[in-house]
Every structure is written in structure tokens, then in C-alpha cells.
Amino acid sequence: KKSLFGNKFSHLISGGAKLPVNVAEFFAALEINVYEGYGLTETCVATNVNLIGKNKIGSVGPAMKEVELRIAEDGEILFKGPNITKGYYNRPQATAASWDEEGWFHTGDIGRLDEEGYLYITGRKKELIVTAGGKKIAPAPIEEKLQASPYISYALVFGEGQSHCVAGIILDKETVSAWAKQQRLMLASVIEEAPQVIELIKAEVDKVNASLSRHEVLKKFAILTIEPSVENGLLTPSFKLKKNAVYKQFAAQIDALYVG
């Protein structure tokens, strides 16, 4: 801690992207205080932040003073407050789409509040999966649980308009290879196709399924043979996976998961 942060270290603020729970727990185990917050450009900037002495890992904390926070019926996070802009400059249609008649700013993010008013971000409204049965599923929390596995680098959940959800899995090849060596296994040249690896990932998916609601359960998965990068167009410059680009490349393999 001293070599990284010096003798006067107090705390860190995390924002800009969701802090994975396992990363937050790692820092907490080292007694490094990381307080996650939340805000958008339209909220100039922060609306929420965890409290010193009362930090809840997985949440972005309660709303800051004078900021009003409400969760809409569909789960969308809404704000009012002195730091919330009134609209977009010279863009009346965009303003009307994001601010309602009562002046609430609609963030486009989905979340929930606990009994103490701490906000938990669960996904993006436009990314919600609506199944054939009308169930609405936020894929991000499921993907995060899958990616907590040391053997999974990226996970993508699909299911729009389908009877169930499936997942596309991208391996952490270094960790999988180390596991195979420890198990004294000789894997196929394409490790994504090795039966032992498929069973390994199935066990990881089963663990996640055990924590999901019935309509969220992943019925099948496919291990995708790819190494995403910015150069091949599958990662953004901030190293986020481009879901649509991955689906376009593996549509046949993913769609086959719904057959049978």
C-alpha cells in the first residue's frame, strides 16, 4: 500500500464505469478504501457516491445532498436537482426524449434502491432483453457473474425474442492453459473445442445459473474462438466488448443454441 499510494493515502473514488464486485473485494481485503460513485454528463457530474465508514460494495452509494432520485416503474433511474441540466442546447427533440413533463431526467440506466437509499446499477434500458414470454432481463449482471470466473475473459448474454437466454463465452486462454497443465491434460490445438474445457466452462455456467431467477437461466452456451482486440474491431478503445460486432461474426453459432 505504501509503495503504491504513499504514507498519506486515505481513499480512492471509482467512477466512469461499473467497478466489478470481485475487484472491489480485492481492494477491500487489502484495506484500500475504494468508494464507487455514479453520474453522467447531464448531471454535472456526480449524483451518488458511497460514504466513508459506510461503503457498500456493489452499490454507487446514496444520492448526494439536494439531488432527488427516483426509480421508474420499468426500473429506469431518474434524477432532479440543482446540478441536473435542463436539456440539450438547441436539441428540443433529444431534450423531450430525456426529460419528462415533471422535469425528471431519464438516465437510460436501470437500477434499484436498497432500504437505506443506496443505488445499485443493474444495466442499460436499451440493453434489456425481452424474451418471447415477455420477461425483461438485464444481461449485464449475468455477464459480470460469468466474467468473475478466472477461466472466462468475456461473456455475452443473448435472448431477445427467444424462449430462453444463452451465452457466448470467450476464454481466458492463459488461465485455462494453466489449469490444463495442472490437471496434466493434453488439450486439442483449438482449446475452445476440447471436451475437458467445455466441461470446465459448463461447471462455471452452472454456478452462475444457481444464483439466477428461472427466466434468467442460461440454457446453453457456446465458446467462441476469438481473441477480441481494438484492431479487429471487437473492442472499443476503452477495451469494452462490442456485442453487436461479436454477434455479427458468430451469428450462426449463437443462433444454433436456440435449436432443440
Coordinates of N, CA and C in Angstrom, one line a residue, residues 4-234:
L4 N 2.5 1.9 -3.3 CA 1.6 2.3 -4.4 C 1.0 3.7 -4.1
F5 N 0.7 4.0 -2.9 CA -0.1 5.2 -2.6 C 0.6 6.1 -1.6
G6 N 1.7 5.8 -1.0 CA 2.4 6.7 -0.1 C 1.8 6.6 1.3
N7 N 2.4 7.3 2.2 CA 2.0 7.3 3.6 C 0.7 8.0 4.0
K8 N 0.3 8.9 3.1 CA -0.9 9.7 3.5 C -2.1 9.3 2.7
F9 N -2.1 8.1 2.2 CA -3.3 7.6 1.5 C -4.5 7.5 2.4
S10 N -5.6 7.9 1.8 CA -6.9 7.9 2.5 C -7.9 7.0 1.8
H11 N -8.2 7.4 0.6 CA -9.2 6.6 -0.2 C -9.2 6.9 -1.7
L12 N -9.9 6.1 -2.5 CA -10.0 6.3 -3.9 C -11.4 6.4 -4.3
I13 N -11.7 7.2 -5.3 CA -13.1 7.3 -5.9 C -13.1 6.5 -7.2
S14 N -14.0 5.6 -7.4 CA -14.2 4.9 -8.7 C -15.4 5.4 -9.4
G15 N -15.3 5.7 -10.7 CA -16.4 6.2 -11.5 C -16.1 6.0 -13.0
G16 N -17.0 6.3 -13.8 CA -16.8 6.2 -15.2 C -17.2 4.9 -15.8
A17 N -17.1 3.9 -15.1 CA -17.6 2.5 -15.5 C -17.9 1.7 -14.2
K18 N -18.7 0.7 -14.3 CA -19.0 -0.1 -13.1 C -17.8 -0.8 -12.6
L19 N -17.6 -0.7 -11.3 CA -16.5 -1.4 -10.7 C -16.9 -2.9 -10.4
P20 N -16.2 -3.9 -11.0 CA -16.6 -5.3 -10.7 C -16.5 -5.6 -9.2
V21 N -17.5 -6.3 -8.7 CA -17.5 -6.6 -7.3 C -16.2 -7.3 -6.8
N22 N -15.7 -8.3 -7.6 CA -14.5 -9.0 -7.2 C -13.3 -8.1 -7.1
V23 N -13.3 -7.1 -8.0 CA -12.2 -6.1 -7.9 C -12.3 -5.3 -6.6
A24 N -13.5 -4.8 -6.3 CA -13.7 -4.0 -5.1 C -13.4 -4.9 -3.9
E25 N -13.8 -6.1 -3.9 CA -13.5 -7.0 -2.7 C -12.0 -7.2 -2.6
F26 N -11.3 -7.3 -3.7 CA -9.8 -7.5 -3.6 C -9.2 -6.3 -2.9
F27 N -9.6 -5.1 -3.3 CA -9.0 -3.9 -2.6 C -9.4 -3.8 -1.2
A28 N -10.7 -4.2 -0.9 CA -11.2 -4.2 0.5 C -10.4 -5.1 1.4
A29 N -10.0 -6.3 0.8 CA -9.2 -7.2 1.5 C -7.8 -6.7 1.9
L30 N -7.3 -5.7 1.1 CA -6.1 -5.1 1.4 C -6.2 -3.8 2.2
E31 N -7.5 -3.6 2.7 CA -7.8 -2.4 3.4 C -7.5 -1.1 2.7
I32 N -7.8 -1.2 1.4 CA -7.7 0.0 0.5 C -9.1 0.5 0.2
N33 N -9.4 1.7 0.6 CA -10.8 2.2 0.6 C -11.1 2.7 -0.8
V34 N -12.0 2.0 -1.5 CA -12.4 2.4 -2.9 C -13.9 2.7 -2.8
Y35 N -14.3 4.0 -3.0 CA -15.7 4.4 -2.9 C -16.2 4.6 -4.3
E36 N -17.2 3.8 -4.7 CA -17.7 3.9 -6.0 C -18.8 4.9 -6.1
G37 N -18.8 5.7 -7.2 CA -19.8 6.7 -7.4 C -20.5 6.6 -8.7
Y38 N -21.4 7.6 -9.0 CA -22.1 7.5 -10.3 C -22.5 8.9 -10.7
G39 N -22.6 9.1 -12.0 CA -23.1 10.4 -12.5 C -23.0 10.4 -14.0
L40 N -23.5 11.4 -14.6 CA -23.5 11.5 -16.1 C -23.1 12.9 -16.5
T41 N -22.8 13.1 -17.8 CA -22.5 14.4 -18.2 C -23.7 15.4 -17.9
E42 N -24.9 14.9 -18.1 CA -26.1 15.7 -17.9 C -26.3 16.1 -16.4
T43 N -25.6 15.4 -15.5 CA -25.8 15.7 -14.1 C -24.6 16.4 -13.5
C44 N -23.7 16.8 -14.3 CA -22.6 17.8 -13.9 C -21.9 17.6 -12.6
V45 N -21.3 16.5 -12.2 CA -21.3 15.2 -12.9 C -21.8 14.2 -11.9
A46 N -21.4 14.3 -10.7 CA -21.8 13.2 -9.7 C -23.2 13.4 -9.2
T47 N -23.9 12.2 -9.0 CA -25.2 12.2 -8.3 C -25.2 11.4 -7.0
N48 N -24.3 10.4 -7.0 CA -24.2 9.4 -5.9 C -22.8 9.1 -5.6
V49 N -22.5 8.7 -4.4 CA -21.2 8.2 -4.0 C -21.3 7.5 -2.7
N50 N -20.5 6.5 -2.5 CA -20.5 5.8 -1.2 C -19.9 6.6 -0.1
L51 N -20.3 6.3 1.1 CA -19.9 7.1 2.3 C -18.7 6.5 3.0
I52 N -17.9 7.4 3.5 CA -16.7 6.9 4.3 C -17.3 6.3 5.6
G53 N -16.9 5.1 5.9 CA -17.3 4.4 7.1 C -18.6 3.6 6.8
K54 N -19.2 3.8 5.6 CA -20.4 3.0 5.3 C -20.4 2.8 3.8
N55 N -19.4 2.0 3.4 CA -19.2 1.7 2.0 C -19.9 0.4 1.7
K56 N -20.8 0.4 0.7 CA -21.5 -0.9 0.3 C -21.0 -1.3 -1.1
I57 N -20.1 -2.4 -1.1 CA -19.6 -2.9 -2.3 C -20.7 -3.3 -3.2
G58 N -20.6 -2.9 -4.5 CA -21.7 -3.3 -5.5 C -22.6 -2.2 -5.7
S59 N -22.7 -1.2 -4.8 CA -23.6 0.0 -5.0 C -22.7 1.2 -5.3
V60 N -23.4 2.2 -5.8 CA -22.8 3.5 -6.1 C -23.1 4.6 -5.0
G61 N -23.7 4.1 -3.9 CA -24.0 4.9 -2.7 C -25.3 5.6 -2.8
P62 N -25.6 6.4 -1.8 CA -26.9 7.2 -1.8 C -26.7 8.5 -2.7
A63 N -27.9 9.1 -3.0 CA -27.8 10.4 -3.7 C -27.2 11.5 -2.8
M64 N -26.5 12.4 -3.5 CA -25.8 13.5 -2.8 C -26.9 14.5 -2.4
K65 N -26.5 15.4 -1.5 CA -27.4 16.4 -0.9 C -28.0 17.2 -2.0
E66 N -29.3 17.4 -1.9 CA -30.2 18.2 -2.8 C -30.5 17.5 -4.1
V67 N -29.9 16.3 -4.3 CA -30.2 15.5 -5.5 C -31.4 14.6 -5.3
E68 N -32.5 14.7 -6.1 CA -33.6 13.8 -5.9 C -33.5 12.6 -6.9
L69 N -33.7 11.4 -6.3 CA -33.5 10.2 -7.1 C -34.8 9.4 -7.0
R70 N -35.3 8.9 -8.2 CA -36.5 8.0 -8.2 C -36.3 6.9 -9.2
I71 N -36.8 5.7 -8.9 CA -36.8 4.6 -9.8 C -38.2 4.5 -10.5
A72 N -38.2 4.6 -11.8 CA -39.5 4.5 -12.5 C -40.0 3.0 -12.5
E73 N -41.2 2.9 -12.9 CA -41.9 1.5 -12.9 C -41.1 0.5 -13.7
D74 N -40.5 0.9 -14.7 CA -39.7 0.0 -15.6 C -38.2 -0.2 -15.1
G75 N -37.9 0.4 -14.0 CA -36.6 0.3 -13.4 C -35.6 1.4 -13.8
E76 N -36.0 2.3 -14.6 CA -35.1 3.4 -15.1 C -34.8 4.4 -13.9
I77 N -33.6 4.8 -13.9 CA -33.1 5.8 -12.8 C -33.4 7.2 -13.3
L78 N -34.1 8.0 -12.4 CA -34.5 9.3 -12.8 C -33.9 10.3 -11.7
F79 N -33.6 11.5 -12.2 CA -33.0 12.5 -11.3 C -33.6 13.9 -11.5
K80 N -33.6 14.6 -10.4 CA -33.9 16.1 -10.3 C -32.8 16.7 -9.4
G81 N -32.5 17.9 -9.6 CA -31.6 18.6 -8.7 C -30.9 19.8 -9.3
P82 N -30.2 20.6 -8.5 CA -29.6 21.8 -8.9 C -28.4 21.6 -9.9
N83 N -27.9 20.3 -9.9 CA -26.8 20.0 -10.8 C -27.2 19.3 -12.1
I84 N -28.5 19.1 -12.2 CA -29.1 18.4 -13.4 C -29.4 19.5 -14.5
T85 N -28.8 19.4 -15.6 CA -29.1 20.3 -16.7 C -30.5 20.2 -17.1
K86 N -31.0 21.3 -17.7 CA -32.5 21.3 -18.1 C -32.7 20.8 -19.5
G87 N -31.7 20.5 -20.2 CA -31.9 19.9 -21.6 C -30.6 20.1 -22.4
Y88 N -30.7 19.7 -23.7 CA -29.6 19.8 -24.6 C -29.7 21.1 -25.4
Y89 N -28.6 21.8 -25.6 CA -28.6 23.0 -26.3 C -29.1 22.9 -27.8
N90 N -30.1 23.6 -28.1 CA -30.7 23.6 -29.5 C -31.0 22.2 -30.0
R91 N -31.4 21.3 -29.1 CA -31.8 19.9 -29.5 C -33.2 19.6 -28.8
P92 N -34.2 20.3 -29.2 CA -35.5 20.1 -28.5 C -36.1 18.7 -28.5
Q93 N -35.9 17.9 -29.6 CA -36.4 16.6 -29.7 C -35.6 15.7 -28.7
A94 N -34.3 15.8 -28.7 CA -33.5 15.0 -27.7 C -33.8 15.3 -26.3
T95 N -34.1 16.6 -26.0 CA -34.5 17.0 -24.7 C -35.8 16.4 -24.3
A96 N -36.8 16.5 -25.2 CA -38.1 15.9 -24.9 C -38.0 14.4 -24.6
A97 N -37.1 13.7 -25.2 CA -36.9 12.3 -25.1 C -36.3 11.9 -23.7
S98 N -35.6 12.8 -23.1 CA -34.8 12.5 -21.9 C -35.4 13.2 -20.6
W99 N -36.2 14.3 -20.8 CA -36.8 14.9 -19.7 C -38.3 14.9 -19.8
D100 N -39.0 14.4 -18.7 CA -40.4 14.3 -18.8 C -41.1 15.7 -18.4
E101 N -42.4 15.7 -18.4 CA -43.1 16.9 -18.1 C -42.9 17.4 -16.7
E102 N -42.6 16.5 -15.8 CA -42.4 16.9 -14.4 C -40.9 17.3 -14.1
G103 N -40.1 17.3 -15.2 CA -38.7 17.7 -15.0 C -37.7 16.7 -14.6
W104 N -38.2 15.4 -14.6 CA -37.2 14.3 -14.2 C -36.4 14.0 -15.4
F105 N -35.1 13.9 -15.2 CA -34.1 13.4 -16.2 C -34.1 11.9 -16.2
H106 N -34.3 11.3 -17.4 CA -34.3 9.9 -17.5 C -32.9 9.4 -18.0
T107 N -32.2 8.7 -17.2 CA -30.8 8.4 -17.5 C -30.6 7.3 -18.5
G108 N -31.6 6.5 -18.7 CA -31.4 5.3 -19.6 C -30.7 4.1 -18.9
D109 N -30.3 4.3 -17.6 CA -29.8 3.2 -16.8 C -30.9 2.6 -16.0
I110 N -30.7 1.3 -15.7 CA -31.6 0.6 -14.9 C -31.0 0.3 -13.5
G111 N -31.8 0.5 -12.5 CA -31.2 0.3 -11.1 C -32.2 0.0 -10.1
R112 N -31.8 -0.2 -8.9 CA -32.6 -0.4 -7.7 C -32.1 0.2 -6.5
L113 N -32.9 0.5 -5.5 CA -32.5 1.1 -4.3 C -32.7 0.1 -3.1
D114 N -31.8 0.1 -2.2 CA -32.0 -0.7 -1.0 C -32.7 0.1 0.1
E115 N -32.9 -0.5 1.2 CA -33.7 0.1 2.3 C -33.0 1.4 2.8
E116 N -31.7 1.6 2.6 CA -31.1 2.8 3.1 C -30.8 3.8 1.9
G117 N -31.4 3.6 0.8 CA -31.3 4.5 -0.3 C -30.0 4.4 -1.1
Y118 N -29.3 3.3 -1.0 CA -28.1 3.1 -1.8 C -28.5 2.6 -3.2
L119 N -27.9 3.1 -4.2 CA -28.3 2.8 -5.6 C -27.4 1.7 -6.1
Y120 N -28.0 0.7 -6.8 CA -27.3 -0.3 -7.5 C -27.7 -0.3 -8.9
I121 N -26.7 -0.1 -9.8 CA -26.9 -0.1 -11.2 C -26.9 -1.5 -11.8
T122 N -28.0 -1.9 -12.5 CA -28.1 -3.2 -13.0 C -28.1 -3.4 -14.5
G123 N -28.1 -2.3 -15.2 CA -27.9 -2.4 -16.7 C -28.4 -1.1 -17.4
R124 N -28.4 -1.2 -18.7 CA -28.9 -0.1 -19.5 C -30.3 -0.5 -20.0
K125 N -31.2 0.5 -20.1 CA -32.6 0.3 -20.5 C -32.6 -0.3 -21.9
K126 N -31.8 0.3 -22.8 CA -31.9 -0.1 -24.2 C -31.2 -1.5 -24.4
E127 N -30.5 -2.0 -23.4 CA -29.9 -3.3 -23.5 C -30.7 -4.4 -22.9
L128 N -31.9 -4.1 -22.3 CA -32.7 -5.1 -21.7 C -33.2 -6.1 -22.7
I129 N -33.1 -7.4 -22.4 CA -33.6 -8.5 -23.2 C -35.0 -8.7 -22.9
V130 N -35.9 -8.7 -23.9 CA -37.3 -9.1 -23.7 C -37.5 -10.4 -24.4
T131 N -37.8 -11.5 -23.6 CA -37.9 -12.8 -24.1 C -39.3 -13.0 -24.8
A132 N -39.5 -14.1 -25.4 CA -40.7 -14.4 -26.1 C -41.9 -14.4 -25.1
G133 N -41.6 -14.7 -23.9 CA -42.6 -14.7 -22.8 C -42.9 -13.4 -22.2
G134 N -42.2 -12.4 -22.7 CA -42.4 -11.0 -22.1 C -41.6 -10.7 -20.9
K135 N -40.7 -11.6 -20.5 CA -39.8 -11.3 -19.4 C -38.7 -10.4 -19.8
K136 N -38.4 -9.4 -18.9 CA -37.4 -8.4 -19.1 C -36.1 -8.8 -18.3
I137 N -35.0 -8.9 -19.0 CA -33.8 -9.4 -18.3 C -32.7 -8.4 -18.6
A138 N -32.0 -8.0 -17.6 CA -30.8 -7.2 -17.7 C -29.6 -8.1 -17.9
P139 N -28.9 -8.1 -19.0 CA -27.8 -9.0 -19.3 C -26.5 -8.7 -18.5
A140 N -26.3 -7.4 -18.2 CA -25.0 -7.0 -17.6 C -24.7 -7.7 -16.3
P141 N -25.6 -7.8 -15.3 CA -25.3 -8.5 -14.1 C -24.9 -10.0 -14.3
I142 N -25.6 -10.7 -15.3 CA -25.3 -12.1 -15.5 C -24.0 -12.2 -16.2
E143 N -23.7 -11.3 -17.1 CA -22.3 -11.3 -17.8 C -21.2 -11.0 -16.7
E144 N -21.5 -10.2 -15.8 CA -20.5 -9.9 -14.8 C -20.2 -11.1 -13.9
K145 N -21.3 -11.8 -13.6 CA -21.1 -13.0 -12.8 C -20.3 -14.1 -13.5
L146 N -20.5 -14.2 -14.8 CA -19.8 -15.2 -15.6 C -18.3 -14.8 -15.7
Q147 N -18.1 -13.5 -15.9 CA -16.7 -13.0 -16.0 C -15.9 -13.0 -14.7
A148 N -16.6 -13.2 -13.6 CA -15.9 -13.4 -12.3 C -15.1 -14.7 -12.3
S149 N -15.5 -15.6 -13.2 CA -14.7 -16.9 -13.3 C -13.3 -16.6 -13.8
P150 N -12.3 -17.2 -13.3 CA -10.9 -17.0 -13.8 C -10.7 -17.5 -15.2
Y151 N -11.6 -18.4 -15.6 CA -11.5 -19.1 -16.9 C -12.2 -18.3 -18.0
I152 N -13.0 -17.3 -17.7 CA -13.8 -16.6 -18.7 C -13.3 -15.1 -18.8
S153 N -12.9 -14.8 -20.0 CA -12.4 -13.4 -20.2 C -13.6 -12.5 -20.5
Y154 N -14.5 -12.9 -21.4 CA -15.7 -12.1 -21.7 C -16.9 -13.0 -21.8
A155 N -18.0 -12.5 -21.5 CA -19.3 -13.3 -21.6 C -20.4 -12.3 -22.2
L156 N -21.2 -12.9 -23.1 CA -22.3 -12.1 -23.7 C -23.5 -12.9 -23.5
V157 N -24.6 -12.3 -23.0 CA -25.9 -13.0 -22.9 C -26.8 -12.5 -24.0
F158 N -27.5 -13.5 -24.6 CA -28.5 -13.2 -25.7 C -29.8 -13.8 -25.3
G159 N -30.9 -13.4 -26.0 CA -32.2 -14.0 -25.7 C -33.3 -13.1 -26.2
E160 N -33.1 -12.0 -26.9 CA -34.1 -11.1 -27.4 C -35.1 -11.9 -28.3
G161 N -36.4 -11.9 -27.8 CA -37.4 -12.5 -28.6 C -37.4 -14.0 -28.6
Q162 N -36.6 -14.6 -27.8 CA -36.4 -16.1 -27.7 C -37.1 -16.6 -26.4
S163 N -37.2 -17.9 -26.4 CA -37.9 -18.5 -25.2 C -37.0 -18.6 -24.0
H164 N -35.6 -18.5 -24.2 CA -34.7 -18.6 -23.1 C -33.4 -17.8 -23.5
C165 N -32.5 -17.7 -22.5 CA -31.3 -17.0 -22.7 C -30.1 -18.0 -23.0
V166 N -29.2 -17.5 -23.7 CA -27.9 -18.3 -24.0 C -26.8 -17.4 -23.8
A167 N -25.6 -17.9 -23.8 CA -24.4 -17.1 -23.6 C -23.3 -17.5 -24.6
G168 N -22.6 -16.4 -25.0 CA -21.3 -16.6 -25.8 C -20.2 -16.4 -24.8
I169 N -19.3 -17.3 -24.8 CA -18.1 -17.3 -23.8 C -16.8 -17.1 -24.6
I170 N -16.0 -16.2 -24.1 CA -14.6 -16.1 -24.6 C -13.7 -16.4 -23.5
L171 N -12.8 -17.4 -23.7 CA -12.0 -17.9 -22.7 C -10.8 -17.0 -22.3
D172 N -10.4 -17.1 -21.1 CA -9.1 -16.6 -20.7 C -8.1 -17.7 -20.9
K173 N -7.5 -17.7 -22.1 CA -6.7 -18.8 -22.5 C -5.5 -19.1 -21.6
E174 N -4.9 -18.1 -21.1 CA -3.8 -18.2 -20.2 C -4.1 -19.0 -18.9
T175 N -5.3 -18.7 -18.3 CA -5.7 -19.3 -17.1 C -6.2 -20.8 -17.4
V176 N -6.9 -20.9 -18.6 CA -7.3 -22.3 -18.9 C -6.2 -23.2 -19.2
S177 N -5.1 -22.7 -19.9 CA -3.9 -23.5 -20.2 C -3.2 -23.9 -18.9
A178 N -3.2 -22.9 -18.0 CA -2.5 -23.2 -16.7 C -3.3 -24.3 -15.9
W179 N -4.6 -24.2 -16.0 CA -5.5 -25.3 -15.4 C -5.2 -26.6 -16.0
A180 N -5.2 -26.7 -17.3 CA -4.9 -27.9 -18.1 C -3.6 -28.5 -17.7
K181 N -2.6 -27.7 -17.6 CA -1.2 -28.2 -17.2 C -1.3 -28.7 -15.8
Q182 N -2.0 -28.1 -14.9 CA -2.1 -28.6 -13.5 C -2.8 -29.9 -13.5
Q183 N -3.8 -30.1 -14.4 CA -4.5 -31.3 -14.4 C -3.9 -32.4 -15.3
R184 N -2.7 -32.0 -15.8 CA -1.9 -32.9 -16.7 C -2.8 -33.4 -17.9
L185 N -3.5 -32.4 -18.5 CA -4.3 -32.7 -19.6 C -3.6 -32.3 -20.9
M186 N -3.8 -33.1 -21.9 CA -3.4 -32.7 -23.3 C -4.6 -32.2 -24.1
L187 N -4.7 -31.0 -24.3 CA -5.8 -30.4 -25.0 C -5.7 -30.3 -26.5
A188 N -6.8 -30.3 -27.2 CA -6.8 -30.1 -28.6 C -6.1 -28.8 -29.0
S189 N -5.6 -28.7 -30.2 CA -4.9 -27.5 -30.7 C -5.8 -26.3 -30.6
V190 N -7.1 -26.5 -30.8 CA -8.1 -25.4 -30.6 C -8.8 -25.7 -29.2
I191 N -8.3 -25.0 -28.2 CA -8.7 -25.4 -26.8 C -10.2 -25.1 -26.6
E192 N -10.8 -24.2 -27.4 CA -12.2 -23.9 -27.2 C -13.1 -25.2 -27.6
E193 N -12.5 -26.1 -28.3 CA -13.2 -27.3 -28.7 C -12.9 -28.5 -27.9
A194 N -12.0 -28.4 -26.9 CA -11.6 -29.5 -26.1 C -12.7 -29.9 -25.2
P195 N -13.1 -31.2 -25.1 CA -14.2 -31.6 -24.2 C -14.0 -31.2 -22.8
Q196 N -12.7 -31.3 -22.3 CA -12.4 -31.0 -20.9 C -12.7 -29.5 -20.6
V197 N -12.4 -28.7 -21.6 CA -12.6 -27.3 -21.4 C -14.1 -26.9 -21.4
I198 N -14.8 -27.6 -22.3 CA -16.3 -27.4 -22.4 C -16.9 -27.8 -21.1
E199 N -16.5 -28.9 -20.5 CA -17.0 -29.3 -19.2 C -16.6 -28.3 -18.1
L200 N -15.4 -27.8 -18.2 CA -15.0 -26.8 -17.2 C -15.9 -25.6 -17.2
I201 N -16.1 -25.1 -18.4 CA -17.0 -23.9 -18.6 C -18.4 -24.2 -18.2
K202 N -18.9 -25.4 -18.5 CA -20.2 -25.8 -18.1 C -20.4 -25.7 -16.6
A203 N -19.4 -26.1 -15.9 CA -19.4 -26.1 -14.4 C -19.5 -24.6 -13.9
E204 N -18.8 -23.7 -14.6 CA -18.8 -22.3 -14.2 C -20.2 -21.7 -14.6
V205 N -20.8 -22.0 -15.7 CA -22.1 -21.6 -16.1 C -23.2 -22.1 -15.1
D206 N -23.0 -23.4 -14.7 CA -24.0 -23.9 -13.7 C -23.9 -23.2 -12.4
K207 N -22.7 -22.8 -12.0 CA -22.6 -22.0 -10.7 C -23.4 -20.7 -10.8
V208 N -23.3 -20.0 -11.9 CA -24.0 -18.8 -12.1 C -25.5 -19.0 -12.2
N209 N -25.9 -20.1 -13.0 CA -27.3 -20.4 -13.1 C -28.0 -20.6 -11.7
A210 N -27.2 -21.2 -10.8 CA -27.8 -21.4 -9.5 C -28.2 -20.2 -8.7
S211 N -27.7 -19.0 -9.2 CA -28.0 -17.8 -8.5 C -29.0 -16.9 -9.2
L212 N -29.5 -17.4 -10.4 CA -30.4 -16.7 -11.2 C -31.8 -17.1 -11.0
S213 N -32.7 -16.1 -11.4 CA -34.1 -16.4 -11.5 C -34.4 -17.4 -12.6
R214 N -35.5 -18.1 -12.5 CA -35.8 -19.1 -13.5 C -35.8 -18.6 -14.9
H215 N -36.4 -17.4 -15.2 CA -36.4 -16.9 -16.5 C -35.1 -16.4 -17.0
E216 N -34.1 -16.2 -16.1 CA -32.8 -15.7 -16.5 C -31.8 -16.9 -16.8
V217 N -32.1 -18.1 -16.4 CA -31.2 -19.2 -16.6 C -30.7 -19.4 -18.0
L218 N -29.4 -19.6 -18.1 CA -28.8 -19.8 -19.4 C -28.9 -21.3 -19.8
K219 N -29.7 -21.6 -20.8 CA -30.0 -23.0 -21.2 C -28.8 -23.6 -21.9
K220 N -28.1 -22.8 -22.7 CA -27.0 -23.3 -23.5 C -25.9 -22.2 -23.6
F221 N -24.7 -22.6 -24.0 CA -23.6 -21.6 -24.2 C -22.7 -22.1 -25.3
A222 N -22.0 -21.2 -25.9 CA -21.0 -21.5 -27.0 C -19.7 -20.8 -26.6
I223 N -18.6 -21.6 -26.7 CA -17.3 -21.0 -26.5 C -16.8 -20.5 -27.9
L224 N -16.6 -19.2 -28.0 CA -16.3 -18.5 -29.2 C -14.8 -18.5 -29.4
T225 N -14.4 -18.9 -30.6 CA -13.0 -19.0 -31.0 C -12.5 -17.7 -31.5
I226 N -12.1 -16.8 -30.6 CA -11.7 -15.5 -31.0 C -10.9 -14.8 -29.9
E227 N -10.0 -13.9 -30.3 CA -9.3 -13.1 -29.4 C -9.6 -11.6 -29.7
P228 N -10.6 -11.0 -29.0 CA -11.0 -9.7 -29.4 C -9.9 -8.6 -29.1
S229 N -9.9 -7.6 -30.0 CA -8.9 -6.5 -29.8 C -9.5 -5.3 -30.5
V230 N -8.9 -4.2 -30.2 CA -9.3 -2.9 -30.8 C -9.1 -3.0 -32.3
E231 N -7.9 -3.7 -32.7 CA -7.5 -3.7 -34.1 C -8.5 -4.5 -34.9
N232 N -9.1 -5.6 -34.4 CA -10.1 -6.4 -35.2 C -11.5 -5.9 -35.0
G233 N -11.7 -4.8 -34.3 CA -13.0 -4.1 -34.3 C -13.9 -4.7 -33.3
L234 N -13.5 -5.6 -32.4 CA -14.4 -6.2 -31.4 C -14.3 -5.6 -30.0

